[in-house]
Amino acid sequence: MISKFYKPLALGAILLSATAACMAQAGEPVETKPANSNYKPAFAGQTRIGGVTTKTPYTVTVINTELKGPWGIHVLPDGRLLISGKPGTMQILTTDGKIDKTITGFPEVQYAGQGGLLDVNIDPDFTKNRMVYWTYAQPGDAGATLAVAKGKLSADETKLEDVKVIWEASPRYKGAGQFGSRLLFDKQGNIFVSSGDRMADDIRVKAQDLSTTTGKIIHITKEGKPVAGNPFIGKAGAKPEIYALGFRNQDGLSINPVTGGLWEVEFGPRGGDEINLIKPGGNYGWPFVTYGIEYSGKPVYDGIQQKEGTIQPVYYWDPVISPGCMMFYTGNIAEWKNNMFVGGLSGMYIARVVIENNKVVGEERLLADKHERWRCIATGKDGAIYAGTDSGKLYKIAKQ
């Protein structure tokens, strides 16, 4: 195990307490590299916000180095960690990193590219019904699609029983990119799912097509049915499970514990990674409205950043950090309380994003010295942060 004690130098005024009503003035932006484009933000503070610095001492420890493609992490009622692995299994780990159980019984996954066994969550009534929910890349003759399944965890915690697929995205596509795929429960016990645009030019435009469910936020019941009151129910040709549209690849989805708002983070192409506050029925523009450019350097379609009828991101990054996961912190470091933490893949750091009145007011880069691609993140029952990386490591970040 590797442990390091952090006591960062003060680089500017910081948020003294997450419970405070006002944010102290931030310092210079943490991003210093040139942007990929000359696009201008729609409002002040939409990008390159001032930097903040954590004052509270904390420790960073690698508690496991043997995870196989960790992608999703969820904290069980007893505090142990349920972690999904892209190749097609899940494991339960103790908070000291020991693998306690390996769970099998999953349907076949398309383990290729960005596909595999993806996110994991548990039923709000898990202590009574032991139901586990997950998303995965489901193979098929017409190509893969994002699917949501559920099953009952056996008494010995080694397999899933009575497995049932409750929802599948449409259309299928013969590719392995951008499934999106975060899954979480709302306060009513219904499910939000992020469904990616599947990447390629000939399908990404369907993010604007209400007759398909790629490039959308989906809202379904535990049985996979549209939630009553969904914004497009009754609209001709529209899939009734759609909650919002116009997304690229949403690998972060979380509910703000203070406001109850649904937040999302997603990959841009070159530039234009976004943080969005999701509104029912909202159109977030992709692929015709974006702060990113094509990987070739050309504009995406007409190179539009603002368009009537679409919703602006609360915040964007250019150059990208490639957000692989996101959560709101609910642990025991006061100045981090209710801050958003975003794991960067290409960025290779965890971004601490301070949000006040639904605006980003400060940003900090954490653990950049680890040079890791951060794939999953959660706050433990003990107040620590647990974060998994593409290299198969599990980190524990705890108050000193």
CSV table of C-alpha atoms in Angstrom, one decimal, residues 144-350:
chain,number,residue,atom,x,y,z
A,144,ALA,CA,-24.6,-3.6,-29.5
A,145,THR,CA,-26.8,-1.4,-27.4
A,146,LEU,CA,-26.9,-0.1,-23.9
A,147,ALA,CA,-29.1,-2.3,-21.6
A,148,VAL,CA,-30.3,-2.1,-18.0
A,149,ALA,CA,-30.7,-5.3,-16.0
A,150,LYS,CA,-31.5,-6.3,-12.5
A,151,GLY,CA,-31.0,-9.4,-10.3
A,152,LYS,CA,-31.2,-10.6,-6.8
A,153,LEU,CA,-27.9,-11.0,-4.9
A,154,SER,CA,-27.7,-14.5,-3.5
A,155,ALA,CA,-27.5,-15.1,0.2
A,156,ASP,CA,-23.8,-16.0,-0.1
A,157,GLU,CA,-23.2,-12.9,-2.2
A,158,THR,CA,-21.5,-14.8,-5.0
A,159,LYS,CA,-24.1,-14.7,-7.8
A,160,LEU,CA,-27.1,-12.9,-9.2
A,161,GLU,CA,-30.5,-14.7,-9.4
A,162,ASP,CA,-33.6,-14.1,-11.5
A,163,VAL,CA,-31.7,-11.8,-13.8
A,164,LYS,CA,-34.0,-9.7,-16.0
A,165,VAL,CA,-33.2,-7.1,-18.7
A,166,ILE,CA,-35.6,-4.2,-18.1
A,167,TRP,CA,-34.6,-1.7,-20.8
A,168,GLU,CA,-32.6,-1.5,-24.0
A,169,ALA,CA,-31.5,1.6,-25.9
A,170,SER,CA,-32.4,2.0,-29.6
A,171,PRO,CA,-31.2,1.8,-32.2
A,172,ARG,CA,-28.5,-0.9,-32.0
A,173,TYR,CA,-25.2,0.0,-33.6
A,174,LYS,CA,-22.2,-2.0,-34.8
A,175,GLY,CA,-19.7,0.0,-32.8
A,176,ALA,CA,-18.0,0.0,-29.4
A,177,GLY,CA,-18.1,3.7,-28.5
A,178,GLN,CA,-19.9,6.0,-26.1
A,179,PHE,CA,-22.6,4.1,-24.3
A,180,GLY,CA,-22.9,6.7,-21.5
A,181,SER,CA,-24.4,4.5,-18.9
A,182,ARG,CA,-24.6,6.0,-15.4
A,183,LEU,CA,-27.6,4.7,-13.4
A,184,LEU,CA,-29.1,6.2,-10.3
A,185,PHE,CA,-32.4,6.3,-8.3
A,186,ASP,CA,-34.5,9.3,-7.7
A,187,LYS,CA,-36.3,10.0,-4.4
A,188,GLN,CA,-39.4,8.1,-5.7
A,189,GLY,CA,-37.4,5.0,-6.4
A,190,ASN,CA,-37.4,5.4,-10.2
A,191,ILE,CA,-34.3,5.2,-12.3
A,192,PHE,CA,-32.3,7.8,-14.3
A,193,VAL,CA,-30.0,6.3,-17.0
A,194,SER,CA,-27.6,8.2,-19.2
A,195,SER,CA,-27.6,6.8,-22.8
A,196,GLY,CA,-24.6,7.9,-24.9
A,197,ASP,CA,-24.7,8.9,-28.6
A,198,ARG,CA,-22.6,5.9,-29.7
A,199,MET,CA,-19.9,8.2,-31.2
A,200,ALA,CA,-20.0,7.8,-35.0
A,201,ASP,CA,-21.1,10.4,-37.5
A,202,ASP,CA,-23.9,8.3,-38.9
A,203,ILE,CA,-25.6,7.8,-35.5
A,204,ARG,CA,-24.7,10.8,-33.3
A,205,VAL,CA,-27.3,13.0,-34.9
A,206,LYS,CA,-29.9,10.8,-33.4
A,207,ALA,CA,-29.2,12.5,-30.1
A,208,GLN,CA,-31.7,15.1,-31.4
A,209,ASP,CA,-34.2,12.4,-32.6
A,210,LEU,CA,-37.0,11.7,-30.1
A,211,SER,CA,-37.8,8.4,-31.8
A,212,THR,CA,-34.5,7.0,-30.6
A,213,THR,CA,-33.0,6.8,-27.1
A,214,THR,CA,-29.3,7.3,-27.9
A,215,GLY,CA,-27.8,10.6,-26.7
A,216,LYS,CA,-30.6,11.0,-24.0
A,217,ILE,CA,-31.3,10.9,-20.3
A,218,ILE,CA,-33.8,8.2,-19.7
A,219,HIS,CA,-36.3,8.0,-16.8
A,220,ILE,CA,-37.8,4.6,-16.1
A,221,THR,CA,-39.4,2.6,-13.3
A,222,LYS,CA,-37.8,-0.5,-11.7
A,223,GLU,CA,-39.6,-2.5,-14.3
A,224,GLY,CA,-38.2,-0.5,-17.2
A,225,LYS,CA,-41.5,1.4,-18.0
A,226,PRO,CA,-41.6,5.1,-18.6
A,227,VAL,CA,-42.2,7.1,-15.5
A,228,ALA,CA,-45.6,8.8,-15.3
A,229,GLY,CA,-45.2,12.5,-16.0
A,230,ASN,CA,-42.1,12.1,-18.3
A,231,PRO,CA,-42.0,15.3,-20.5
A,232,PHE,CA,-42.5,13.6,-23.9
A,233,ILE,CA,-45.3,11.2,-23.0
A,234,GLY,CA,-48.0,11.8,-25.6
A,235,LYS,CA,-45.8,13.5,-28.1
A,236,ALA,CA,-46.2,11.8,-31.5
A,237,GLY,CA,-43.2,9.6,-32.5
A,238,ALA,CA,-41.3,10.3,-29.2
A,239,LYS,CA,-40.1,7.5,-26.9
A,240,PRO,CA,-41.9,8.1,-23.6
A,241,GLU,CA,-39.0,7.1,-21.4
A,242,ILE,CA,-36.9,10.1,-22.6
A,243,TYR,CA,-36.3,12.8,-19.9
A,244,ALA,CA,-33.9,15.1,-21.8
A,245,LEU,CA,-32.0,15.0,-25.1
A,246,GLY,CA,-28.9,16.3,-26.9
A,247,PHE,CA,-26.0,14.6,-25.1
A,248,ARG,CA,-22.7,13.0,-26.3
A,249,ASN,CA,-21.3,10.6,-23.7
A,250,GLN,CA,-22.5,11.2,-20.2
A,251,ASP,CA,-20.2,9.2,-17.8
A,252,GLY,CA,-21.3,11.2,-14.8
A,253,LEU,CA,-24.8,11.5,-13.4
A,254,SER,CA,-25.7,12.5,-9.8
A,255,ILE,CA,-28.3,14.3,-7.7
A,256,ASN,CA,-27.2,17.3,-5.6
A,257,PRO,CA,-27.9,16.3,-2.0
A,258,VAL,CA,-28.8,19.9,-1.1
A,259,THR,CA,-31.0,21.1,-3.9
A,260,GLY,CA,-32.2,17.8,-5.3
A,261,GLY,CA,-31.2,18.9,-8.8
A,262,LEU,CA,-30.1,16.3,-11.4
A,263,TRP,CA,-26.6,17.0,-12.7
A,264,GLU,CA,-24.6,15.4,-15.6
A,265,VAL,CA,-21.1,15.6,-16.9
A,266,GLU,CA,-20.1,14.5,-20.4
A,267,PHE,CA,-17.3,14.2,-22.9
A,268,GLY,CA,-16.9,16.8,-25.6
A,269,PRO,CA,-14.9,16.0,-28.7
A,270,ARG,CA,-11.8,18.3,-28.7
A,271,GLY,CA,-12.9,20.8,-26.1
A,272,GLY,CA,-16.4,21.2,-24.8
A,273,ASP,CA,-16.6,18.7,-21.9
A,274,GLU,CA,-19.7,19.9,-20.1
A,275,ILE,CA,-21.4,20.1,-16.7
A,276,ASN,CA,-25.2,20.3,-17.1
A,277,LEU,CA,-28.1,20.8,-14.7
A,278,ILE,CA,-30.7,18.6,-16.2
A,279,LYS,CA,-34.3,19.9,-16.7
A,280,PRO,CA,-37.2,17.7,-17.8
A,281,GLY,CA,-37.7,18.1,-21.5
A,282,GLY,CA,-34.5,20.0,-21.9
A,283,ASN,CA,-32.5,20.0,-25.2
A,284,TYR,CA,-28.7,20.3,-24.5
A,285,GLY,CA,-27.8,20.7,-28.1
A,286,TRP,CA,-25.4,17.9,-29.1
A,287,PRO,CA,-24.2,17.5,-31.8
A,288,PHE,CA,-25.3,20.8,-33.4
A,289,VAL,CA,-24.5,23.0,-30.4
A,290,THR,CA,-21.1,22.5,-28.7
A,291,TYR,CA,-18.1,24.3,-27.4
A,292,GLY,CA,-15.9,21.5,-28.9
A,293,ILE,CA,-14.5,20.9,-32.3
A,294,GLU,CA,-13.9,17.7,-34.3
A,295,TYR,CA,-10.8,15.7,-33.6
A,296,SER,CA,-9.7,16.8,-37.1
A,297,GLY,CA,-9.8,20.4,-36.0
A,298,LYS,CA,-12.8,21.3,-38.1
A,299,PRO,CA,-16.0,22.7,-36.5
A,300,VAL,CA,-18.7,20.3,-35.5
A,301,TYR,CA,-21.3,20.9,-38.2
A,302,ASP,CA,-21.8,24.7,-38.3
A,303,GLY,CA,-19.7,25.4,-35.2
A,304,ILE,CA,-22.6,26.8,-33.2
A,305,GLN,CA,-22.3,27.3,-29.4
A,306,GLN,CA,-25.6,29.0,-28.7
A,307,LYS,CA,-29.0,28.3,-30.2
A,308,GLU,CA,-32.5,29.2,-29.2
A,309,GLY,CA,-34.3,26.2,-27.7
A,310,THR,CA,-31.2,24.6,-26.3
A,311,ILE,CA,-29.8,24.8,-22.8
A,312,GLN,CA,-26.3,26.1,-22.1
A,313,PRO,CA,-23.9,24.0,-20.0
A,314,VAL,CA,-23.4,25.4,-16.5
A,315,TYR,CA,-19.6,24.9,-17.1
A,316,TYR,CA,-17.3,23.5,-19.8
A,317,TRP,CA,-13.7,22.6,-20.1
A,318,ASP,CA,-11.4,23.4,-23.1
A,319,PRO,CA,-9.0,21.6,-23.4
A,320,VAL,CA,-10.9,18.5,-22.2
A,321,ILE,CA,-10.4,16.5,-19.0
A,322,SER,CA,-12.5,13.6,-20.4
A,323,PRO,CA,-14.9,13.2,-17.4
A,324,GLY,CA,-15.1,9.5,-16.5
A,325,CYS,CA,-17.2,9.8,-13.3
A,326,MET,CA,-18.8,12.3,-11.0
A,327,MET,CA,-20.3,12.6,-7.5
A,328,PHE,CA,-21.3,15.1,-4.9
A,329,TYR,CA,-19.2,14.7,-1.8
A,330,THR,CA,-21.1,13.9,1.4
A,331,GLY,CA,-18.2,13.0,3.7
A,332,ASN,CA,-16.5,14.6,6.7
A,333,ILE,CA,-14.2,17.2,5.2
A,334,ALA,CA,-16.2,20.3,5.8
A,335,GLU,CA,-14.8,22.5,3.0
A,336,TRP,CA,-15.5,19.7,0.5
A,337,LYS,CA,-19.1,19.2,1.6
A,338,ASN,CA,-21.6,19.0,-1.3
A,339,ASN,CA,-18.8,19.9,-3.8
A,340,MET,CA,-18.9,18.1,-7.1
A,341,PHE,CA,-15.9,15.7,-7.7
A,342,VAL,CA,-15.2,14.8,-11.4
A,343,GLY,CA,-12.8,12.1,-12.3
A,344,GLY,CA,-10.7,13.0,-15.3
A,345,LEU,CA,-9.5,10.3,-17.8
A,346,SER,CA,-7.3,12.2,-20.2
A,347,GLY,CA,-7.0,15.0,-17.6
A,348,MET,CA,-5.6,12.4,-15.1
A,349,TYR,CA,-6.8,14.2,-12.0
A,350,ILE,CA,-9.9,14.6,-9.9
